[in-house]
Amino acid sequence: MGMMVEGRWRSDVDRLVDASGALQRPSSVFRNWVTVDGAPGPTGEGGFKAESGRYHLYVARACPWAHRATLFRELKGLQEHIGLSVTHWLMGDDGWTFDPAPGVIQDPLHGAEALWQLYARSESAYSGRVTVPVLWDRQTSRIVSNESADIIRMFNSAFDVVGALDGDYAPTALVAEIDGLNERIYAGLNNGVYRAGFARSQEAYDVAVAEVFETLDWLEHLLSRQMFLCGDRLTEADWRLFTTLLRFDSVYHGHFKCNVRLLVDYPALWSYTRELYAHPAVAPTVDLDHIKRHYYCSHRHINPTGVVPAGPEIDFTVAPDREHAAAWT
Ligand SMILES: N[C@@H](CCC(=O)N[C@@H](CS)C(=O)NCC(=O)O)C(=O)O
């Protein structure tokens, strides 16, 4: 895995694991916000007003953080308002690229061949990681944000004035609860699976994998009693959890060694995952082929042969069987 150093791509730098062998995920650095009137958001600079056709989203289908952003683009009906490019599934020596392959949507704005070129265009002396998702401003040719947590909050409400679909997944009265759930689920599960998978010491792995299954056990208990994480209302917290659950048995169980139990061994969580999967916004955002190939081929330090396993066979379309299953009209 490479990174940029003063505006240039370097493929020879490996910088995510500390001396104890534990994964350190650095914070995102572009933290501006699109707002209704262009006023600054909670972080960053102002000037990014919600306008139809002004912004473009760059994602990898494999990435669970980028997946949040494409989900919110669909949930809020923003496809006509915000363009989309999809990288190649392989994150190799050049990082994320737009090499032609099924499912790749190339860069219509600048014809970038690799994502780092867009980071360099936005900030010529940029040093740091080149991550997806990226929300790009066509007007200033700059990255607005590369933090998925912020991007989905913007998508949730900022574009309502330009014709987004109804639906508030982070209502003010629930924000504190959603933030609390997000924090616990991020640490124990969304990022916990990465901490387990990228650990380079037994100790770091043991700590991470225990937290993954503690978190799943807690979620199973919660979702066997209520429809969604916040009770009866579907919120952002559910969608952020969903992108990790969707990948669990296909990649985190095998590739990241999170193999104490499978998702399908958790009756409530497994049904909940299928219920969310059946939401009409989900199918256009899921590419399990990109997901599996990305993980098993990109992380050669974990899977040196790059061989992608055939299974497991998973059918997300089996009817839900929770007593209080969610259904969509
Ligand atoms: N905090 C970021 C994390 C994004 C992230 O780590 N994306 C991964 C893909 S799953 C990536 O692009 N990694 C490239 C790299 O680290 O060089 C977010 O949630 O948006």
mmCIF file of C-alpha atoms and ligand atoms in Angstrom:
data_model
loop_
_atom_site.group_PDB
_atom_site.id
_atom_site.type_symbol
_atom_site.label_atom_id
_atom_site.label_comp_id
_atom_site.label_asym_id
_atom_site.label_seq_id
_atom_site.Cartn_x
_atom_site.Cartn_y
_atom_site.Cartn_z
ATOM 1 C CA MET A 1 0.000 0.000 0.000
ATOM 2 C CA GLY A 2 1.483 3.296 -1.036
ATOM 3 C CA MET A 3 0.775 6.893 -0.178
ATOM 4 C CA MET A 4 1.523 10.386 -1.455
ATOM 5 C CA VAL A 5 4.540 12.367 -0.397
ATOM 6 C CA GLU A 6 4.547 16.024 -1.434
ATOM 7 C CA GLY A 7 2.240 15.581 -4.377
ATOM 8 C CA ARG A 8 3.803 12.382 -5.729
ATOM 9 C CA TRP A 9 2.662 8.803 -5.437
ATOM 10 C CA ARG A 10 5.053 6.474 -3.585
ATOM 11 C CA SER A 11 4.315 2.764 -3.796
ATOM 12 C CA ASP A 12 7.122 1.765 -1.435
ATOM 13 C CA VAL A 13 5.697 3.108 1.812
ATOM 14 C CA ASP A 14 3.849 0.932 4.300
ATOM 15 C CA ARG A 15 2.544 3.042 7.099
ATOM 16 C CA LEU A 16 -0.488 1.580 8.772
ATOM 17 C CA VAL A 17 0.928 -0.725 11.441
ATOM 18 C CA ASP A 18 2.708 0.520 14.575
ATOM 19 C CA ALA A 19 5.605 -1.080 16.468
ATOM 20 C CA SER A 20 3.307 -3.418 18.441
ATOM 21 C CA GLY A 21 1.807 -4.799 15.239
ATOM 22 C CA ALA A 22 -1.533 -3.020 15.668
ATOM 23 C CA LEU A 23 -3.348 -1.184 12.871
ATOM 24 C CA GLN A 24 -3.417 2.603 13.182
ATOM 25 C CA ARG A 25 -6.024 4.204 10.900
ATOM 26 C CA PRO A 26 -5.125 7.877 10.426
ATOM 27 C CA SER A 27 -7.916 10.442 10.284
ATOM 28 C CA SER A 28 -9.185 11.772 6.982
ATOM 29 C CA VAL A 29 -7.753 15.163 6.055
ATOM 30 C CA PHE A 30 -10.312 16.784 3.753
ATOM 31 C CA ARG A 31 -13.139 17.707 6.094
ATOM 32 C CA ASN A 32 -15.182 20.453 4.392
ATOM 33 C CA TRP A 33 -18.969 20.270 4.235
ATOM 34 C CA VAL A 34 -21.568 20.845 1.575
ATOM 35 C CA THR A 35 -24.304 22.915 3.224
ATOM 36 C CA VAL A 36 -27.608 24.406 2.084
ATOM 37 C CA ASP A 37 -26.212 27.932 1.777
ATOM 38 C CA GLY A 38 -22.474 27.264 1.523
ATOM 39 C CA ALA A 39 -21.787 28.245 5.136
ATOM 40 C CA PRO A 40 -18.950 26.277 6.750
ATOM 41 C CA GLY A 41 -19.996 23.002 8.390
ATOM 42 C CA PRO A 42 -18.774 21.617 11.710
ATOM 43 C CA THR A 43 -15.225 21.441 10.257
ATOM 44 C CA GLY A 44 -13.373 22.895 7.300
ATOM 45 C CA GLU A 45 -14.006 25.864 5.031
ATOM 46 C CA GLY A 46 -17.235 27.263 3.625
ATOM 47 C CA GLY A 47 -18.145 27.855 -0.010
ATOM 48 C CA PHE A 48 -19.557 24.415 -0.821
ATOM 49 C CA LYS A 49 -23.218 25.137 -1.448
ATOM 50 C CA ALA A 50 -25.639 22.318 -2.248
ATOM 51 C CA GLU A 51 -26.244 22.512 -5.997
ATOM 52 C CA SER A 52 -27.415 19.920 -8.467
ATOM 53 C CA GLY A 53 -24.626 18.668 -10.775
ATOM 54 C CA ARG A 54 -21.817 20.410 -8.892
ATOM 55 C CA TYR A 55 -20.385 17.423 -6.978
ATOM 56 C CA HIS A 56 -18.972 14.048 -7.985
ATOM 57 C CA LEU A 57 -18.402 10.975 -5.833
ATOM 58 C CA TYR A 58 -15.426 8.633 -6.325
ATOM 59 C CA VAL A 59 -15.768 5.221 -4.684
ATOM 60 C CA ALA A 60 -14.553 1.650 -4.665
ATOM 61 C CA ARG A 61 -17.391 -0.885 -4.515
ATOM 62 C CA ALA A 62 -15.301 -3.060 -2.194
ATOM 63 C CA CYS A 63 -14.798 -0.465 0.485
ATOM 64 C CA PRO A 64 -17.278 -0.490 3.382
ATOM 65 C CA TRP A 65 -16.726 3.234 4.077
ATOM 66 C CA ALA A 66 -17.290 4.208 0.454
ATOM 67 C CA HIS A 67 -20.300 1.900 0.424
ATOM 68 C CA ARG A 68 -21.978 4.100 3.024
ATOM 69 C CA ALA A 69 -21.721 7.028 0.629
ATOM 70 C CA THR A 70 -23.203 5.192 -2.362
ATOM 71 C CA LEU A 71 -26.002 3.904 -0.127
ATOM 72 C CA PHE A 72 -26.919 7.421 0.962
ATOM 73 C CA ARG A 73 -26.741 8.639 -2.643
ATOM 74 C CA GLU A 74 -29.382 6.022 -3.493
ATOM 75 C CA LEU A 75 -31.449 6.390 -0.327
ATOM 76 C CA LYS A 76 -31.777 10.120 -0.927
ATOM 77 C CA GLY A 77 -32.287 9.806 -4.694
ATOM 78 C CA LEU A 78 -29.183 11.870 -5.458
ATOM 79 C CA GLN A 79 -28.122 9.938 -8.571
ATOM 80 C CA GLU A 80 -29.211 12.785 -10.874
ATOM 81 C CA HIS A 81 -27.593 15.417 -8.719
ATOM 82 C CA ILE A 82 -24.235 13.854 -7.812
ATOM 83 C CA GLY A 83 -22.140 11.979 -10.395
ATOM 84 C CA LEU A 84 -20.382 8.691 -9.641
ATOM 85 C CA SER A 85 -17.091 7.054 -10.574
ATOM 86 C CA VAL A 86 -16.094 3.560 -9.473
ATOM 87 C CA THR A 87 -12.490 2.387 -9.202
ATOM 88 C CA HIS A 88 -11.060 -0.953 -10.225
ATOM 89 C CA TRP A 89 -11.378 -3.507 -7.410
ATOM 90 C CA LEU A 90 -7.620 -4.023 -7.097
ATOM 91 C CA MET A 91 -5.689 -1.695 -4.830
ATOM 92 C CA GLY A 92 -2.208 -2.467 -6.115
ATOM 93 C CA ASP A 93 1.083 -0.583 -6.540
ATOM 94 C CA ASP A 94 -0.686 2.488 -7.932
ATOM 95 C CA GLY A 95 -3.361 2.483 -5.236
ATOM 96 C CA TRP A 96 -6.930 2.843 -6.517
ATOM 97 C CA THR A 97 -7.063 3.099 -10.329
ATOM 98 C CA PHE A 98 -9.698 3.431 -13.036
ATOM 99 C CA ASP A 99 -8.247 0.602 -15.143
ATOM 100 C CA PRO A 100 -11.057 -0.747 -17.329
ATOM 101 C CA ALA A 101 -12.902 -3.780 -15.918
ATOM 102 C CA PRO A 102 -16.525 -4.797 -15.435
ATOM 103 C CA GLY A 103 -18.196 -2.448 -12.961
ATOM 104 C CA VAL A 104 -15.563 0.309 -13.248
ATOM 105 C CA ILE A 105 -16.923 3.789 -14.035
ATOM 106 C CA GLN A 106 -14.117 5.987 -15.256
ATOM 107 C CA ASP A 107 -13.470 9.589 -14.321
ATOM 108 C CA PRO A 108 -15.553 11.790 -16.635
ATOM 109 C CA LEU A 109 -14.184 15.054 -15.235
ATOM 110 C CA HIS A 110 -10.412 14.848 -15.576
ATOM 111 C CA GLY A 111 -9.796 11.434 -17.111
ATOM 112 C CA ALA A 112 -7.744 10.408 -14.072
ATOM 113 C CA GLU A 113 -6.120 6.999 -14.399
ATOM 114 C CA ALA A 114 -5.514 6.701 -10.665
ATOM 115 C CA LEU A 115 -7.188 8.279 -7.670
ATOM 116 C CA TRP A 116 -3.964 9.873 -6.422
ATOM 117 C CA GLN A 117 -4.025 12.158 -9.479
ATOM 118 C CA LEU A 118 -7.221 13.739 -8.170
ATOM 119 C CA TYR A 119 -5.665 14.265 -4.750
ATOM 120 C CA ALA A 120 -2.707 15.954 -6.484
ATOM 121 C CA ARG A 121 -5.055 18.118 -8.560
ATOM 122 C CA SER A 122 -6.878 19.195 -5.413
ATOM 123 C CA GLU A 123 -3.729 19.881 -3.410
ATOM 124 C CA SER A 124 -0.489 19.896 -5.378
ATOM 125 C CA ALA A 125 1.813 19.218 -2.398
ATOM 126 C CA TYR A 126 -0.476 16.674 -0.716
ATOM 127 C CA SER A 127 1.138 14.104 1.573
ATOM 128 C CA GLY A 128 -0.920 11.282 3.031
ATOM 129 C CA ARG A 129 -3.169 8.368 2.208
ATOM 130 C CA VAL A 130 -5.265 8.239 -0.922
ATOM 131 C CA THR A 131 -8.580 6.834 0.199
ATOM 132 C CA VAL A 132 -12.123 6.376 -1.012
ATOM 133 C CA PRO A 133 -14.708 7.780 -0.800
ATOM 134 C CA VAL A 134 -13.883 11.204 -2.237
ATOM 135 C CA LEU A 135 -16.494 13.916 -2.686
ATOM 136 C CA TRP A 136 -15.249 16.245 -5.424
ATOM 137 C CA ASP A 137 -16.316 19.805 -6.229
ATOM 138 C CA ARG A 138 -16.369 20.422 -9.992
ATOM 139 C CA GLN A 139 -16.562 24.176 -9.508
ATOM 140 C CA THR A 140 -13.289 24.591 -7.613
ATOM 141 C CA SER A 141 -11.652 21.300 -8.734
ATOM 142 C CA ARG A 142 -11.060 20.373 -5.127
ATOM 143 C CA ILE A 143 -11.848 17.562 -2.752
ATOM 144 C CA VAL A 144 -14.651 18.620 -0.422
ATOM 145 C CA SER A 145 -14.322 15.619 1.878
ATOM 146 C CA ASN A 146 -12.774 12.167 2.053
ATOM 147 C CA GLU A 147 -14.515 11.189 5.283
ATOM 148 C CA SER A 148 -17.473 8.898 4.749
ATOM 149 C CA ALA A 149 -19.050 9.683 8.127
ATOM 150 C CA ASP A 150 -19.299 13.355 7.127
ATOM 151 C CA ILE A 151 -20.311 12.663 3.511
ATOM 152 C CA ILE A 152 -23.357 10.651 4.582
ATOM 153 C CA ARG A 153 -24.434 13.357 7.028
ATOM 154 C CA MET A 154 -24.259 15.869 4.145
ATOM 155 C CA PHE A 155 -26.183 13.591 1.807
ATOM 156 C CA ASN A 156 -28.796 13.032 4.506
ATOM 157 C CA SER A 157 -30.004 16.616 4.477
ATOM 158 C CA ALA A 158 -27.942 19.226 2.568
ATOM 159 C CA PHE A 159 -29.414 18.328 -0.830
ATOM 160 C CA ASP A 160 -33.045 18.356 0.316
ATOM 161 C CA VAL A 161 -33.263 21.890 -1.122
ATOM 162 C CA VAL A 162 -32.280 20.679 -4.613
ATOM 163 C CA GLY A 163 -34.791 17.832 -4.739
ATOM 164 C CA ALA A 164 -33.416 14.908 -2.715
ATOM 165 C CA LEU A 165 -35.904 12.261 -1.629
ATOM 166 C CA ASP A 166 -37.577 12.514 1.762
ATOM 167 C CA GLY A 167 -36.057 10.604 4.612
ATOM 168 C CA ASP A 168 -34.040 11.781 7.583
ATOM 169 C CA TYR A 169 -31.671 9.118 8.847
ATOM 170 C CA ALA A 170 -30.117 11.333 11.516
ATOM 171 C CA PRO A 171 -33.024 13.244 13.099
ATOM 172 C CA THR A 172 -31.918 15.830 15.647
ATOM 173 C CA ALA A 173 -33.669 14.068 18.517
ATOM 174 C CA LEU A 174 -31.703 10.871 17.829
ATOM 175 C CA VAL A 175 -28.295 12.251 16.843
ATOM 176 C CA ALA A 176 -26.695 11.738 20.252
ATOM 177 C CA GLU A 177 -27.929 8.124 20.359
ATOM 178 C CA ILE A 178 -26.814 7.491 16.769
ATOM 179 C CA ASP A 179 -23.372 8.957 17.471
ATOM 180 C CA GLY A 180 -22.995 6.730 20.537
ATOM 181 C CA LEU A 181 -23.953 3.613 18.593
ATOM 182 C CA ASN A 182 -21.673 4.581 15.706
ATOM 183 C CA GLU A 183 -18.742 5.042 18.014
ATOM 184 C CA ARG A 184 -19.109 1.650 19.644
ATOM 185 C CA ILE A 185 -19.817 -0.177 16.379
ATOM 186 C CA TYR A 186 -16.939 1.552 14.579
ATOM 187 C CA ALA A 187 -14.398 0.644 17.244
ATOM 188 C CA GLY A 188 -15.553 -2.904 17.890
ATOM 189 C CA LEU A 189 -16.739 -3.986 14.476
ATOM 190 C CA ASN A 190 -16.421 -1.685 11.408
ATOM 191 C CA ASN A 191 -12.768 -1.036 12.188
ATOM 192 C CA GLY A 192 -12.420 -4.011 14.551
ATOM 193 C CA VAL A 193 -12.402 -6.462 11.638
ATOM 194 C CA TYR A 194 -9.569 -4.466 10.035
ATOM 195 C CA ARG A 195 -7.655 -4.424 13.307
ATOM 196 C CA ALA A 196 -7.970 -8.200 13.475
ATOM 197 C CA GLY A 197 -7.123 -8.716 9.800
ATOM 198 C CA PHE A 198 -4.170 -6.340 9.625
ATOM 199 C CA ALA A 199 -2.665 -7.299 12.990
ATOM 200 C CA ARG A 200 0.951 -8.376 12.706
ATOM 201 C CA SER A 201 1.203 -9.773 16.220
ATOM 202 C CA GLN A 202 -0.809 -12.431 18.065
ATOM 203 C CA GLU A 203 -1.532 -9.970 20.885
ATOM 204 C CA ALA A 204 -2.962 -7.310 18.575
ATOM 205 C CA TYR A 205 -5.086 -9.913 16.779
ATOM 206 C CA ASP A 206 -6.370 -11.475 20.025
ATOM 207 C CA VAL A 207 -7.544 -8.114 21.348
ATOM 208 C CA ALA A 208 -9.220 -7.116 18.101
ATOM 209 C CA VAL A 209 -10.989 -10.400 17.369
ATOM 210 C CA ALA A 210 -12.385 -10.570 20.909
ATOM 211 C CA GLU A 211 -13.858 -7.083 20.462
ATOM 212 C CA VAL A 212 -15.383 -8.041 17.110
ATOM 213 C CA PHE A 213 -17.332 -10.922 18.635
ATOM 214 C CA GLU A 214 -18.248 -9.032 21.801
ATOM 215 C CA THR A 215 -19.762 -6.375 19.553
ATOM 216 C CA LEU A 216 -21.618 -8.916 17.424
ATOM 217 C CA ASP A 217 -22.960 -10.663 20.544
ATOM 218 C CA TRP A 218 -24.236 -7.336 21.897
ATOM 219 C CA LEU A 219 -25.850 -6.470 18.552
ATOM 220 C CA GLU A 220 -27.498 -9.884 18.347
ATOM 221 C CA HIS A 221 -29.040 -9.319 21.759
ATOM 222 C CA LEU A 222 -30.235 -5.823 20.815
ATOM 223 C CA LEU A 223 -31.681 -6.783 17.433
ATOM 224 C CA SER A 224 -33.445 -9.838 18.749
ATOM 225 C CA ARG A 225 -35.606 -7.412 20.762
ATOM 226 C CA GLN A 226 -36.060 -4.445 18.418
ATOM 227 C CA MET A 227 -36.329 -3.745 14.710
ATOM 228 C CA PHE A 228 -33.455 -1.293 14.337
ATOM 229 C CA LEU A 229 -30.547 -0.015 16.409
ATOM 230 C CA CYS A 230 -32.565 2.987 17.604
ATOM 231 C CA GLY A 231 -35.801 1.044 18.082
ATOM 232 C CA ASP A 232 -38.496 1.375 15.436
ATOM 233 C CA ARG A 233 -36.755 3.979 13.316
ATOM 234 C CA LEU A 234 -34.260 3.152 10.564
ATOM 235 C CA THR A 235 -31.228 5.426 10.975
ATOM 236 C CA GLU A 236 -27.744 6.111 9.757
ATOM 237 C CA ALA A 237 -26.414 3.762 12.458
ATOM 238 C CA ASP A 238 -28.138 0.817 10.737
ATOM 239 C CA TRP A 239 -26.636 1.653 7.343
ATOM 240 C CA ARG A 240 -23.152 2.027 8.789
ATOM 241 C CA LEU A 241 -23.497 -1.379 10.435
ATOM 242 C CA PHE A 242 -24.947 -2.961 7.306
ATOM 243 C CA THR A 243 -21.889 -2.422 5.088
ATOM 244 C CA THR A 244 -19.758 -4.426 7.520
ATOM 245 C CA LEU A 245 -22.326 -7.208 8.022
ATOM 246 C CA LEU A 246 -22.686 -7.603 4.249
ATOM 247 C CA ARG A 247 -18.948 -8.374 3.938
ATOM 248 C CA PHE A 248 -18.626 -10.474 7.069
ATOM 249 C CA ASP A 249 -18.938 -14.059 5.900
ATOM 250 C CA SER A 250 -17.394 -13.453 2.461
ATOM 251 C CA VAL A 251 -14.235 -11.686 3.559
ATOM 252 C CA TYR A 252 -13.878 -10.868 7.227
ATOM 253 C CA HIS A 253 -14.480 -14.437 8.404
ATOM 254 C CA GLY A 254 -11.824 -15.930 6.132
ATOM 255 C CA HIS A 255 -9.451 -13.222 4.954
ATOM 256 C CA PHE A 256 -9.400 -11.239 8.221
ATOM 257 C CA LYS A 257 -9.539 -14.355 10.464
ATOM 258 C CA CYS A 258 -12.714 -13.220 12.240
ATOM 259 C CA ASN A 259 -13.803 -16.829 12.350
ATOM 260 C CA VAL A 260 -15.142 -17.509 15.830
ATOM 261 C CA ARG A 261 -18.646 -17.467 14.356
ATOM 262 C CA LEU A 262 -20.269 -16.604 11.026
ATOM 263 C CA LEU A 263 -22.885 -13.916 10.562
ATOM 264 C CA VAL A 264 -25.327 -16.660 9.556
ATOM 265 C CA ASP A 265 -24.841 -18.145 13.050
ATOM 266 C CA TYR A 266 -26.521 -15.061 14.553
ATOM 267 C CA PRO A 267 -30.257 -15.505 13.847
ATOM 268 C CA ALA A 268 -31.385 -11.928 14.524
ATOM 269 C CA LEU A 269 -28.393 -10.211 12.909
ATOM 270 C CA TRP A 270 -28.576 -12.437 9.856
ATOM 271 C CA SER A 271 -32.279 -11.738 9.374
ATOM 272 C CA TYR A 272 -31.702 -7.990 9.968
ATOM 273 C CA THR A 273 -28.965 -8.016 7.295
ATOM 274 C CA ARG A 274 -31.368 -9.618 4.786
ATOM 275 C CA GLU A 275 -34.082 -7.122 5.704
ATOM 276 C CA LEU A 276 -31.778 -4.187 4.986
ATOM 277 C CA TYR A 277 -30.499 -5.911 1.850
ATOM 278 C CA ALA A 278 -34.089 -6.018 0.548
ATOM 279 C CA HIS A 279 -34.390 -2.212 0.772
ATOM 280 C CA PRO A 280 -34.686 -0.890 -2.803
ATOM 281 C CA ALA A 281 -31.694 1.441 -2.340
ATOM 282 C CA VAL A 282 -29.286 -1.388 -1.625
ATOM 283 C CA ALA A 283 -29.011 -3.630 -4.698
ATOM 284 C CA PRO A 284 -27.557 -0.947 -7.040
ATOM 285 C CA THR A 285 -24.729 -0.381 -4.555
ATOM 286 C CA VAL A 286 -23.613 -3.988 -3.969
ATOM 287 C CA ASP A 287 -20.931 -5.730 -6.033
ATOM 288 C CA LEU A 288 -19.833 -8.860 -4.195
ATOM 289 C CA ASP A 289 -17.420 -9.736 -6.964
ATOM 290 C CA HIS A 290 -15.515 -6.456 -6.462
ATOM 291 C CA ILE A 291 -15.679 -6.997 -2.710
ATOM 292 C CA LYS A 292 -14.152 -10.481 -2.713
ATOM 293 C CA ARG A 293 -11.540 -9.797 -5.360
ATOM 294 C CA HIS A 294 -10.446 -6.579 -3.707
ATOM 295 C CA TYR A 295 -9.682 -8.059 -0.328
ATOM 296 C CA TYR A 296 -8.163 -11.353 -1.401
ATOM 297 C CA CYS A 297 -6.050 -9.866 -4.224
ATOM 298 C CA SER A 298 -5.024 -6.492 -2.793
ATOM 299 C CA HIS A 299 -3.689 -7.541 0.606
ATOM 300 C CA ARG A 300 -0.841 -9.772 -0.546
ATOM 301 C CA HIS A 301 0.792 -9.663 2.878
ATOM 302 C CA ILE A 302 -2.270 -11.529 4.158
ATOM 303 C CA ASN A 303 -3.024 -13.675 1.090
ATOM 304 C CA PRO A 304 0.222 -13.946 -0.916
ATOM 305 C CA THR A 305 -1.203 -16.133 -3.699
ATOM 306 C CA GLY A 306 -4.049 -13.753 -4.471
ATOM 307 C CA VAL A 307 -6.348 -16.736 -4.879
ATOM 308 C CA VAL A 308 -9.997 -15.789 -4.259
ATOM 309 C CA PRO A 309 -12.036 -18.495 -2.477
ATOM 310 C CA ALA A 310 -15.146 -19.819 -4.216
ATOM 311 C CA GLY A 311 -17.454 -19.676 -1.208
ATOM 312 C CA PRO A 312 -19.242 -19.313 0.973
ATOM 313 C CA GLU A 313 -22.581 -19.475 -0.797
ATOM 314 C CA ILE A 314 -24.748 -16.788 0.745
ATOM 315 C CA ASP A 315 -28.297 -15.959 -0.215
ATOM 316 C CA PHE A 316 -29.231 -12.485 0.985
ATOM 317 C CA THR A 317 -32.675 -12.861 -0.564
ATOM 318 C CA VAL A 318 -33.966 -15.549 1.826
ATOM 319 C CA ALA A 319 -37.102 -14.202 3.543
ATOM 320 C CA PRO A 320 -36.473 -12.575 6.946
ATOM 321 C CA ASP A 321 -37.518 -14.535 10.018
ATOM 322 C CA ARG A 322 -37.298 -12.082 12.899
ATOM 323 C CA GLU A 323 -40.563 -11.637 14.780
ATOM 324 C CA HIS A 324 -40.380 -7.859 14.192
ATOM 325 C CA ALA A 325 -38.760 -7.932 10.741
ATOM 326 C CA ALA A 326 -38.504 -4.680 8.805
ATOM 327 C CA ALA A 327 -40.303 -4.541 5.455
ATOM 328 C CA TRP A 328 -40.368 -1.939 2.676
ATOM 329 C CA THR A 329 -43.193 -0.920 0.393
HETATM 330 N N1 LIG B 1 -12.094 7.402 7.454
HETATM 331 C C1 LIG B 1 -12.212 7.072 6.070
HETATM 332 C C2 LIG B 1 -11.534 5.753 5.776
HETATM 333 C C3 LIG B 1 -11.577 5.400 4.321
HETATM 334 C C4 LIG B 1 -10.634 4.233 4.000
HETATM 335 O O1 LIG B 1 -9.794 3.832 4.841
HETATM 336 N N2 LIG B 1 -10.775 3.673 2.779
HETATM 337 C C5 LIG B 1 -9.891 2.598 2.357
HETATM 338 C C6 LIG B 1 -10.605 1.554 1.529
HETATM 339 S S1 LIG B 1 -11.598 0.479 2.487
HETATM 340 C C7 LIG B 1 -8.837 3.157 1.427
HETATM 341 O O2 LIG B 1 -9.150 3.850 0.481
HETATM 342 N N3 LIG B 1 -7.573 2.828 1.697
HETATM 343 C C8 LIG B 1 -6.485 3.245 0.881
HETATM 344 C C9 LIG B 1 -5.238 3.480 1.671
HETATM 345 O O3 LIG B 1 -5.287 3.404 2.898
HETATM 346 O O4 LIG B 1 -4.218 3.748 1.054
HETATM 347 C C10 LIG B 1 -13.680 7.059 5.715
HETATM 348 O O5 LIG B 1 -14.470 6.468 6.451
HETATM 349 O O6 LIG B 1 -14.041 7.651 4.705
#
